[in-house]
mmCIF file of C-alpha atoms and ligand atoms in Angstrom:
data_model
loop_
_atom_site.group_PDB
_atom_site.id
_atom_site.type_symbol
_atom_site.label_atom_id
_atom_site.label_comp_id
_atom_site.label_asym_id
_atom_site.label_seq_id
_atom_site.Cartn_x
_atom_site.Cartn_y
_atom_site.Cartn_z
ATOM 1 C CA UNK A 1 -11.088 12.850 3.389
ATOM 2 C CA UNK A 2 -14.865 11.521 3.096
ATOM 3 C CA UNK A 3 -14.570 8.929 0.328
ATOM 4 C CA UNK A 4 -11.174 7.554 1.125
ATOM 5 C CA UNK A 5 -9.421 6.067 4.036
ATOM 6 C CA UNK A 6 -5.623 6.501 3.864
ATOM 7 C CA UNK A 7 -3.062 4.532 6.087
ATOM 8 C CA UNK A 8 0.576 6.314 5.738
ATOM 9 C CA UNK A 9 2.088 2.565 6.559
ATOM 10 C CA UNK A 10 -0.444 0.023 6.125
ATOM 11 C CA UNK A 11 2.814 -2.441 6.138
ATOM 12 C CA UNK A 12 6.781 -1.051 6.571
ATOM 13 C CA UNK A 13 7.181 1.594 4.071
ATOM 14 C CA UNK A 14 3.507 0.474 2.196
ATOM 15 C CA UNK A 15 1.038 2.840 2.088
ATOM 16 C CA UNK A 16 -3.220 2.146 1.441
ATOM 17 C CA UNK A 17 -5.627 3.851 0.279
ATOM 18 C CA UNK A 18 -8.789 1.796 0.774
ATOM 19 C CA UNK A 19 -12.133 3.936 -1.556
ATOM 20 C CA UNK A 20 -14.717 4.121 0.639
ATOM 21 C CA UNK A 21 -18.653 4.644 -0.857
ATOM 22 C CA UNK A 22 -19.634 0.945 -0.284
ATOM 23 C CA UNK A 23 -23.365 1.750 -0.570
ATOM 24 C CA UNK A 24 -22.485 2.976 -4.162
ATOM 25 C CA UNK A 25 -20.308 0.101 -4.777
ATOM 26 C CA UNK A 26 -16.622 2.647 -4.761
ATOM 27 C CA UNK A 27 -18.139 5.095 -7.782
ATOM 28 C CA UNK A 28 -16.061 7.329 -8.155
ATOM 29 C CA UNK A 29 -17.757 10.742 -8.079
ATOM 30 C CA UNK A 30 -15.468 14.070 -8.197
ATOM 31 C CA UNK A 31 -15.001 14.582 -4.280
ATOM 32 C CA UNK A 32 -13.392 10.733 -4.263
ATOM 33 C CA UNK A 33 -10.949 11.400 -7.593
ATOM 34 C CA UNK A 34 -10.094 14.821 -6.050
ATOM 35 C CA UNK A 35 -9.106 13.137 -2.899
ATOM 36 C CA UNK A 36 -7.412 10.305 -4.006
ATOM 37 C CA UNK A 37 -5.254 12.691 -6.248
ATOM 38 C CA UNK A 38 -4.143 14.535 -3.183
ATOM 39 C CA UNK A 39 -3.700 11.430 -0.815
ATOM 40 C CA UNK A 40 -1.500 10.456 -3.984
ATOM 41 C CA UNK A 41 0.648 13.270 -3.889
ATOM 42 C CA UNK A 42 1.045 13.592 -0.282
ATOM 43 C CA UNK A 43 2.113 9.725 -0.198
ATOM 44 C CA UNK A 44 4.131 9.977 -3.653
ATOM 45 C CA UNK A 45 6.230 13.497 -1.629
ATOM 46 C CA UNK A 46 6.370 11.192 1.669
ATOM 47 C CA UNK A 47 10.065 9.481 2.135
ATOM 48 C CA UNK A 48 8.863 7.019 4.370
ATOM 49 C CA UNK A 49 6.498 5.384 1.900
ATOM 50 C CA UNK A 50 7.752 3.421 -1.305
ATOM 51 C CA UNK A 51 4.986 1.443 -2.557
ATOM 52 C CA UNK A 52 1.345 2.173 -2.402
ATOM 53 C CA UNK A 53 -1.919 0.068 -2.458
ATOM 54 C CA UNK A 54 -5.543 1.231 -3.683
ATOM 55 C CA UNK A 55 -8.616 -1.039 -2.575
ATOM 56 C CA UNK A 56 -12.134 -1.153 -2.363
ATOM 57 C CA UNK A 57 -13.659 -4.014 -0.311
ATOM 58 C CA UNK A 58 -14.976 -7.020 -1.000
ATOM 59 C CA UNK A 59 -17.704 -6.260 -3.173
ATOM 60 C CA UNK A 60 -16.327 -3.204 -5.192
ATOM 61 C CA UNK A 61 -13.442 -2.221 -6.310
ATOM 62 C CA UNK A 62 -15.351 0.376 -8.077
ATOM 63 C CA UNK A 63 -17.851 0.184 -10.133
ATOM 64 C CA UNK A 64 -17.349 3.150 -12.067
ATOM 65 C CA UNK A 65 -17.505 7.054 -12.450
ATOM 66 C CA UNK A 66 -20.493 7.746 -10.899
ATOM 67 C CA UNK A 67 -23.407 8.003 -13.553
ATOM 68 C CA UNK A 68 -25.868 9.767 -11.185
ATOM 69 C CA UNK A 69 -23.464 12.482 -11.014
ATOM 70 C CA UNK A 70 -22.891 12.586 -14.767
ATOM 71 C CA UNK A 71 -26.153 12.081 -15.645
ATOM 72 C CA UNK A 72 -28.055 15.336 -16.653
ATOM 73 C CA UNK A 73 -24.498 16.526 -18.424
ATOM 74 C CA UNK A 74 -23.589 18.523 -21.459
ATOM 75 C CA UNK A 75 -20.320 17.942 -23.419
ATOM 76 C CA UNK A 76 -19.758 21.435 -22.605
ATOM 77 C CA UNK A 77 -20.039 20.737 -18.765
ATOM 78 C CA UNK A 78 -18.252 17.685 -18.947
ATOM 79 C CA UNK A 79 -15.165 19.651 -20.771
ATOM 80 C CA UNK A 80 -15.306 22.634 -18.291
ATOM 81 C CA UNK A 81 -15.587 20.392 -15.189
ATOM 82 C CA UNK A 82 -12.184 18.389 -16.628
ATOM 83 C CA UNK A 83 -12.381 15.202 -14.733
ATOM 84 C CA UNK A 84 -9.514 13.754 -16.687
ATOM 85 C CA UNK A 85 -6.848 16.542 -15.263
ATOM 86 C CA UNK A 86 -6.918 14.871 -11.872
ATOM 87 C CA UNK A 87 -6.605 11.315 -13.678
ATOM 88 C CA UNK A 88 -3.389 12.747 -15.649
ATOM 89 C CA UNK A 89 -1.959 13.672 -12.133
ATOM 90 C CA UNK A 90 -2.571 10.308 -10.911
ATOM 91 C CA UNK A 91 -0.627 8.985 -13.874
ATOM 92 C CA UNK A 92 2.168 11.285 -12.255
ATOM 93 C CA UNK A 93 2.703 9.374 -9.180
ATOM 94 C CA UNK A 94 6.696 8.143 -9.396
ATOM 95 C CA UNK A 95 5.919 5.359 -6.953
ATOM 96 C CA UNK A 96 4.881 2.078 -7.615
ATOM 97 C CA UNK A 97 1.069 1.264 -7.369
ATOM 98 C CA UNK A 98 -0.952 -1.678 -6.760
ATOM 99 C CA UNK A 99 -4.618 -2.022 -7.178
ATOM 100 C CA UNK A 100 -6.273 -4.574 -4.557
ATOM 101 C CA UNK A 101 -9.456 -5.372 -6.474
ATOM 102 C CA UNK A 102 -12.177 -7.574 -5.687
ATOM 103 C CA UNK A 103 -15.438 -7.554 -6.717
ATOM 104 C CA UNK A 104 -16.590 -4.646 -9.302
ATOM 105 C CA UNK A 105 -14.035 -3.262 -11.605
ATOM 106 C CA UNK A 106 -16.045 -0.994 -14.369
ATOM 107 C CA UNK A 107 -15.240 1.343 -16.700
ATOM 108 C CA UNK A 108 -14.017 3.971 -14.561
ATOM 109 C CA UNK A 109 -13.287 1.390 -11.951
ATOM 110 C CA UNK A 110 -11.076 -0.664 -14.366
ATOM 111 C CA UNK A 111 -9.751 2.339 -16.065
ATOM 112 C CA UNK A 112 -8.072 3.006 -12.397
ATOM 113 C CA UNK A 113 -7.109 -0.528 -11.863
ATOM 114 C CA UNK A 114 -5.406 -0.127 -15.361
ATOM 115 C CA UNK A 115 -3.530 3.569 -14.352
ATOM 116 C CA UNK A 116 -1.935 1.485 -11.253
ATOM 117 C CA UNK A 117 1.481 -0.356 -12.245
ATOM 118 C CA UNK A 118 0.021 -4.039 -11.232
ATOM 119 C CA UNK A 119 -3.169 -5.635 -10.234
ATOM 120 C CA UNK A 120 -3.814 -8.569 -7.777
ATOM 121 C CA UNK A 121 -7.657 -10.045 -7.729
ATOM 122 C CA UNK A 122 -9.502 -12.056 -5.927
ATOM 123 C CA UNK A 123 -11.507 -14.866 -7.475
ATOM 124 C CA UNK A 124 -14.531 -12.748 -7.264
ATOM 125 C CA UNK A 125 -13.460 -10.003 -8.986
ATOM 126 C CA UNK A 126 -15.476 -9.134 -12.083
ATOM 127 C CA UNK A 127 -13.168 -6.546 -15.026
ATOM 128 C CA UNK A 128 -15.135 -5.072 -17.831
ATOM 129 C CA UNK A 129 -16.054 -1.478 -19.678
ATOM 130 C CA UNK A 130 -19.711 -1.334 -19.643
ATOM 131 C CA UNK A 131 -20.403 2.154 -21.005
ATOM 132 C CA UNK A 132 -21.427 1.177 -24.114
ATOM 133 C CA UNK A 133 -24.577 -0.053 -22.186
ATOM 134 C CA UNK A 134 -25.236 3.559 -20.784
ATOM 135 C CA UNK A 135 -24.804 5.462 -23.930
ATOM 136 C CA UNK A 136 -21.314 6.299 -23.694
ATOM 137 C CA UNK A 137 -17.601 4.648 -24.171
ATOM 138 C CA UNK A 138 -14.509 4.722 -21.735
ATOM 139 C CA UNK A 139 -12.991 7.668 -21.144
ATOM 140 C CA UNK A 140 -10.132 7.337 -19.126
ATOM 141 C CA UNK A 141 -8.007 4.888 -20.797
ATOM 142 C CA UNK A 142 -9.949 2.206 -21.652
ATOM 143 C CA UNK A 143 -9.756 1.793 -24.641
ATOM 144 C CA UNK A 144 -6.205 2.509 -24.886
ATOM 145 C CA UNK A 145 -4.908 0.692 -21.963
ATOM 146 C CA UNK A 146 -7.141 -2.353 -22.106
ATOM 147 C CA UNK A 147 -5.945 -2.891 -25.228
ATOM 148 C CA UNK A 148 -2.883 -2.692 -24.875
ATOM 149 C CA UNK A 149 -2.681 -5.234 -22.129
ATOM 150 C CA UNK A 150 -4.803 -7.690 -23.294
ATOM 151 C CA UNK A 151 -5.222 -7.208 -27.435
ATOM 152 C CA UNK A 152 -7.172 -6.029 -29.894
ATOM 153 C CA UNK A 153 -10.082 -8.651 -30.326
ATOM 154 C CA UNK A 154 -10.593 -9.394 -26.677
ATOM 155 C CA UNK A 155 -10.725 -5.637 -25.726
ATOM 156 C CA UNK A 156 -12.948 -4.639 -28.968
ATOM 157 C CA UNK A 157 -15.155 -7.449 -27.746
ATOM 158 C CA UNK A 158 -15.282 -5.652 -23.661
ATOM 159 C CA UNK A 159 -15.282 -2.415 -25.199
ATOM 160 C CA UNK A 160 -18.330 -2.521 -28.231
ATOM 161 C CA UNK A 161 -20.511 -5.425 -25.453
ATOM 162 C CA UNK A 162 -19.684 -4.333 -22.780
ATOM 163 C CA UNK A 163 -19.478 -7.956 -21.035
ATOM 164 C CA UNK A 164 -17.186 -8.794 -17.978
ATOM 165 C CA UNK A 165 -14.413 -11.013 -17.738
ATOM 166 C CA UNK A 166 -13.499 -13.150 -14.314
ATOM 167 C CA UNK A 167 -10.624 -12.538 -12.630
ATOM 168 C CA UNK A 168 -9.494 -15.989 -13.930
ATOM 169 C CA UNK A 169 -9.946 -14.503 -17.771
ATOM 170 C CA UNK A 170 -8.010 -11.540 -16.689
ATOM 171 C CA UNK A 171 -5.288 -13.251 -15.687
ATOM 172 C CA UNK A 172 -4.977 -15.401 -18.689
ATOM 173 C CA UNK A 173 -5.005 -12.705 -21.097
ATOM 174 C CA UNK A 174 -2.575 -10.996 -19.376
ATOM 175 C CA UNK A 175 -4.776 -7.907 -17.488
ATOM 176 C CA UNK A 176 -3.502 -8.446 -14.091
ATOM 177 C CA UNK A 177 -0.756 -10.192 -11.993
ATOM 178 C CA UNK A 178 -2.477 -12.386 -10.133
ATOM 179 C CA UNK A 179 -5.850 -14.005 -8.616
ATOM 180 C CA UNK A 180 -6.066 -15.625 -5.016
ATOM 181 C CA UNK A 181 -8.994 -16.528 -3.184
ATOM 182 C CA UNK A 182 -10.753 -13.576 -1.232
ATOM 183 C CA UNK A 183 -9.462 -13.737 1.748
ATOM 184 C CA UNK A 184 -5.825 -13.182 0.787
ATOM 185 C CA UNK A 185 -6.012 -10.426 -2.207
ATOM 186 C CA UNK A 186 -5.045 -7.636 0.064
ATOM 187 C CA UNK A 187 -2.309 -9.551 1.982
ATOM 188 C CA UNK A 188 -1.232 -10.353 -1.744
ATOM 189 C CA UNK A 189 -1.134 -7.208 -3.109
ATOM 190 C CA UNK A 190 1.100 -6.071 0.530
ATOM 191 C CA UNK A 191 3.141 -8.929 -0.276
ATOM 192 C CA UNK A 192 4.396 -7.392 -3.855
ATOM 193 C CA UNK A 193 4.227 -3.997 -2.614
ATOM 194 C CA UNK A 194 6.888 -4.983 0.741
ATOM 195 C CA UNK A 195 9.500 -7.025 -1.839
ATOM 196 C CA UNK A 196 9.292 -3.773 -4.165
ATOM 197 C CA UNK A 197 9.529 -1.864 -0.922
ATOM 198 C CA UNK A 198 12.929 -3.038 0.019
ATOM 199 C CA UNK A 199 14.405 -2.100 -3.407
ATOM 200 C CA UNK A 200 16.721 0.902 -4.553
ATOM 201 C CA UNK A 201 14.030 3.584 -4.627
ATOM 202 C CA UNK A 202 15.687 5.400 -7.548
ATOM 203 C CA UNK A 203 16.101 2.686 -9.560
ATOM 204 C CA UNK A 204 11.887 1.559 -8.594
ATOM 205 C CA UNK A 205 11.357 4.581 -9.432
ATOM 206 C CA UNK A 206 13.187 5.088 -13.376
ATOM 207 C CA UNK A 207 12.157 1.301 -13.747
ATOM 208 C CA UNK A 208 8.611 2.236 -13.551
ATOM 209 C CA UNK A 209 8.919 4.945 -15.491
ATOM 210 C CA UNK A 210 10.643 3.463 -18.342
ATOM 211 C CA UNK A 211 8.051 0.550 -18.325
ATOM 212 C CA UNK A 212 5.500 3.105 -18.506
ATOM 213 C CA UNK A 213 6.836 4.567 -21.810
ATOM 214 C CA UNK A 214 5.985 1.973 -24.032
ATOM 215 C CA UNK A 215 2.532 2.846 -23.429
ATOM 216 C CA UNK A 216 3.318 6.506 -23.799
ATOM 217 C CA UNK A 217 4.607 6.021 -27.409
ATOM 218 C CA UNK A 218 1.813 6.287 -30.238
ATOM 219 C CA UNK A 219 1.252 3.618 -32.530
ATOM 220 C CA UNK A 220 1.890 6.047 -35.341
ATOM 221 C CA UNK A 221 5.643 6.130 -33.810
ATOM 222 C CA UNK A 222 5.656 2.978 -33.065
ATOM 223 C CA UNK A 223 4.912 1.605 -36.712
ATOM 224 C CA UNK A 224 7.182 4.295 -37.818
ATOM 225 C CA UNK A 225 10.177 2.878 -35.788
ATOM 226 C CA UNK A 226 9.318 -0.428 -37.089
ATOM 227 C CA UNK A 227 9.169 0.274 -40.691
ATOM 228 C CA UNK A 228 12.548 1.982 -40.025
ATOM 229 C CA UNK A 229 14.080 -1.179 -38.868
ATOM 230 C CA UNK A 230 12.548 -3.384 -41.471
ATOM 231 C CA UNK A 231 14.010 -1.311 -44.325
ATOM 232 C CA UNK A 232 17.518 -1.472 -41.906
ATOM 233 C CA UNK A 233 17.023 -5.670 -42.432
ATOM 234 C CA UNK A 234 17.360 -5.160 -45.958
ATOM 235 C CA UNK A 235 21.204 -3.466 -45.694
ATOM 236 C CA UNK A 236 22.367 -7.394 -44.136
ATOM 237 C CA UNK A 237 23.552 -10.005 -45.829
ATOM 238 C CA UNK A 238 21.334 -12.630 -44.189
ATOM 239 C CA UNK A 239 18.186 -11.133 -45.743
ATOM 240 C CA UNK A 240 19.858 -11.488 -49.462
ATOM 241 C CA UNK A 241 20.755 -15.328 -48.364
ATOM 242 C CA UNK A 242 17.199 -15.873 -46.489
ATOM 243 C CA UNK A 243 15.273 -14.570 -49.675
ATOM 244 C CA UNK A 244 17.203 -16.482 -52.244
ATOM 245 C CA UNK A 245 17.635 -19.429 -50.022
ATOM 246 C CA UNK A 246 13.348 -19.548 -50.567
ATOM 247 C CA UNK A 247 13.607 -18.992 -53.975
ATOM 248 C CA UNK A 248 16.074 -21.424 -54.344
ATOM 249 C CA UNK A 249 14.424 -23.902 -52.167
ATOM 250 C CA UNK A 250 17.232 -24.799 -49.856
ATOM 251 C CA UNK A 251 17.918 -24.090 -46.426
ATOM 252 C CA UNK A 252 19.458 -20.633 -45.777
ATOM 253 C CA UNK A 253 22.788 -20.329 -43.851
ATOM 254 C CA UNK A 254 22.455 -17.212 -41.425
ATOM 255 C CA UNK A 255 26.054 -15.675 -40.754
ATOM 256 C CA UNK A 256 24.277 -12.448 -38.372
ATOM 257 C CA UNK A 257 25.830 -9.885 -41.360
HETATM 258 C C1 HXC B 1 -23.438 5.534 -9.565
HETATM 259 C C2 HXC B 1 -23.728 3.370 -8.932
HETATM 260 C C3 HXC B 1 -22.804 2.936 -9.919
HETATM 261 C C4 HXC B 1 -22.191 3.923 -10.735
HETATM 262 C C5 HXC B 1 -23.534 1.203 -8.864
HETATM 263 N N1 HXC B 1 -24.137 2.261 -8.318
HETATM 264 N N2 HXC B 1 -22.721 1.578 -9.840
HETATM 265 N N3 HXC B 1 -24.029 4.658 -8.760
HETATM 266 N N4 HXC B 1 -22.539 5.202 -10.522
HETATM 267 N N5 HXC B 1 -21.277 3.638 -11.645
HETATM 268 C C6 HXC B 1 -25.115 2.259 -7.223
HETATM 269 C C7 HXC B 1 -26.467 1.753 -7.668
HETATM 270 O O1 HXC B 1 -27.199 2.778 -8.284
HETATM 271 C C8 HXC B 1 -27.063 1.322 -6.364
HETATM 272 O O2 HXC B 1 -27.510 2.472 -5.678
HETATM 273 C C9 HXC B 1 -25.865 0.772 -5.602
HETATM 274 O O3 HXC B 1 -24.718 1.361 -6.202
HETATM 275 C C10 HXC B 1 -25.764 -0.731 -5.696
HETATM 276 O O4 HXC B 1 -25.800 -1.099 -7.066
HETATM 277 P P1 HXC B 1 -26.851 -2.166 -7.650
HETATM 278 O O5 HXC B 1 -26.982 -1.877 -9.106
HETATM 279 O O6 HXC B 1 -28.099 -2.176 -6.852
HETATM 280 O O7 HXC B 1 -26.067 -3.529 -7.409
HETATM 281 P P2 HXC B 1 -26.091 -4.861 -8.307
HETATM 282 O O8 HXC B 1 -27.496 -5.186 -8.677
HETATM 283 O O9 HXC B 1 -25.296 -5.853 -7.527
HETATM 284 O O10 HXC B 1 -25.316 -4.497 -9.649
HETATM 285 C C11 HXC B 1 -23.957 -4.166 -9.572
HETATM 286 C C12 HXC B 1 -23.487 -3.574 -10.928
HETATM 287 C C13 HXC B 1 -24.417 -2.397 -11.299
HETATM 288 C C14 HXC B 1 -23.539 -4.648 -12.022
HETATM 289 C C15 HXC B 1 -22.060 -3.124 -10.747
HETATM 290 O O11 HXC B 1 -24.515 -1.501 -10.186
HETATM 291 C C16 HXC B 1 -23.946 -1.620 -12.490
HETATM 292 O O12 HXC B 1 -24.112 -2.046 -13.639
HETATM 293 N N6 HXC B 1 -23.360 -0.427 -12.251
HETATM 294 C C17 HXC B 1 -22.944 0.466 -13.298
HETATM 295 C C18 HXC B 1 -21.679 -0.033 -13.946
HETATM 296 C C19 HXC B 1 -21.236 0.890 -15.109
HETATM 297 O O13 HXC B 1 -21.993 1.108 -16.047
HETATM 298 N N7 HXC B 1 -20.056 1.484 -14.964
HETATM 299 C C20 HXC B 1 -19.535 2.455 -15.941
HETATM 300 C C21 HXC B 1 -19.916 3.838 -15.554
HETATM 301 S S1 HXC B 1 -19.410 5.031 -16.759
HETATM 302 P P3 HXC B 1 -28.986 2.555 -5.047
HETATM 303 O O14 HXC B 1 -29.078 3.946 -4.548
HETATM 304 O O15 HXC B 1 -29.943 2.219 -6.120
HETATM 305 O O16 HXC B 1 -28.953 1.522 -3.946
HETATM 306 C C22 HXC B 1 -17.785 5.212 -16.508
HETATM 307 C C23 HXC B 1 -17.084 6.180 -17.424
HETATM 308 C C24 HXC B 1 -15.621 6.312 -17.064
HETATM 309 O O17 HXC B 1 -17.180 4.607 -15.696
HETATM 310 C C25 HXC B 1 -14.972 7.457 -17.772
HETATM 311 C C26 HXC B 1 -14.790 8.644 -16.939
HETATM 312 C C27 HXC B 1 -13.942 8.502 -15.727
#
C-alpha cells in the first residue's frame, strides 16, 4: 500500500485506515481508491475487526479526486477507466464506517466522508463540492447524498457555488455527527467506533444496512409510496370528520378509524 496506512486494530476490534498523500492534501488519485477498496475488503472479510475508521491528518481529509490526474481526460477515457466501480464496492462494505475528518473535505473528499455510515470533525474541518469551480459537478454522490442529508436549498447552494461550510454548519444541518476540537477528532471517532464495536455484529451489521436503504430507494418510489398512502387516508373516517370539521368550522373529533 503507497497511499494508505492500514492498522488491523487501531483500538480492540477497530480498524484505521489513515490516506496518506499529505503533500497533495489526501487526493485521491486511482492507486489510493484502488487500495483503499482492497484494505476495505480485507478488513470488511476480517472477524477480528467490527468497526472501521478512515482519516486523513490534520490538514486534509481529502481534498478531492485528484484533478492533475483527470485533467487532460475524455468522457470516453473517463467511462473506460470506471473510477466509480471501486466507489460502488466501497458502498459494499457490511461493517460500520467512520470518517475522521479534519481539515479538507472536497468533492471527492466529501463524497467519501458521505459513503462512510457517520462523520466526526474537528473544528477545522472545512465540507464543500467545489467542482463547479473546475468545470465539472460531483460525481460520486454528491449531489445525491449531500442532499439528502442536509436538504435541497443548502446543498443546491454547495453544489451550483461551490462554497464550504465549517464543521460547525455541518453539524447543524445535520451532515455529520459531531465536531470536537482538533486534538480529539480521532480519539472521537475511536470512541463511537469501540461502543459499536461491542455490539451484536449481525444485528450492526442488518442495522446498517437497513439504514442504508432509505437512501437506496428513488424518489420516484418514494413519492409513489406516498401518494399510495395518501389516497389510503381517504378510506378512514377521521379524514371525512377532519375535512368537514374545516368546512364546518368546528373542532374535529379524531376517533383513529
Ligand atoms: C490534485 C491537489 C488537489 C486535488 C490540492 N492539490 N487539491 N492536487 N487534486 N483535488 C494539491 C495542490 O495542487 C498543491 O500541489 C497541494 O495539493 C497543496 O494545495 P494548495 O492549493 O497549494 O493548498 P491551499 O492553498 O491551502 O488550498 C487548499 C485547497 C485547494 C483550497 C483545498 O488545494 C483546492 O481548491 N483544491 C482543489 C479542491 C477541488 O476542487 N476539489 C474537487 C476536485 S474534483 P502543489 O504541487 O502545487 O504543491 C472531484 C470530483 C469527484 O473531487 C468525482 C469523482 C470521484
Amino acid at each position: 500500500m503507497e497511499y494508505i496506512i492500514v492498522t488491523e486494530q487501531a483500538r480492540p476490534q477497530v480498524a484505521l485506515i489513515q490516506l496518506n498523500r499529505p503533500k497533495e492534501l489526501n487526493a485521491l488519485n486511482l492507486q489510493l481508491m484502488g487500495e483503499l477498496r482492497d484494505a476495505l475488503k480485507e478488513l470488511d472479510d476480517n472477524d477480528q475487526v467490527r468497526a472501521i475508521v478512515i482519516t486523513g491528518n490534520e490538514r486534509a481529509f481529502a481534498a478531492g479526486a485528484d484533478i492533475k490526474q483527470m485533467a487532460g481526460k475524455t468522457a470516453v477515457d473517463m467511462l473506460n477507466i470506471d473510477q466509480f466501480s471501486t466507489w460502488d464496492q466501497i458502498k459494499k462494505t457490511k461493517k460500520p464506517i467512520i470518517a475522521a475528518v479534519s481539515g479538507f473535505a472536497l468533492g471527492g473528499g466529501c463524497e467519501l466522508a458521505m459513503t462512510c455510515d457517520m462523520i466526526v470533525a474537528s473544528e477545522t474541518a472545512q465540507f464543500g463540492q467545489p467542482e463547479i469551480k473546475i468545470g465539472v459537478m460531483p460525481g460520486a454522490g454528491g449531489t445525491q447524498r449531500l442532499t439528502r442529508a442536509i436538504g435541497k436549498a443548502k446543498a443546491m447552494e454547495m453544489v451550483l457555488t461551490g462554497k464550504f461550510i465549517s464543521a460547525t454548519e455541518a453539524e447543524r444541518c445535520g451532515l455529520i455527527n459531531k465536531v470536537v476540537p482538533v486534538e480529539l477528532y480521532l480519539e472521537e471517532a475511536f470512541k463511537l467506533a469501540s461502543q459499536i464495536a461491542q455490539l451484536a455484529p449481525v444485528s450492526v451489521k442488518l442495522a446498517k444496512e437497513s439504514v442504508n436503504r432509505t437512501f437506496e430507494t428513488h424518489l420516484d418510489e418514494g413519492l409513489h409510496f406516498e401518494r399510495k398512502n395518501f389516497y389510503l387516508t381517504f378510506a378512514s373516517e377521521d379524514q371525512t370528520e377532519g375535512m368537514n370539521a374545516f368546512i364546518e368550522k368546528r373542532k374535529p373529533t379524531f376517533k383513529g378509524r
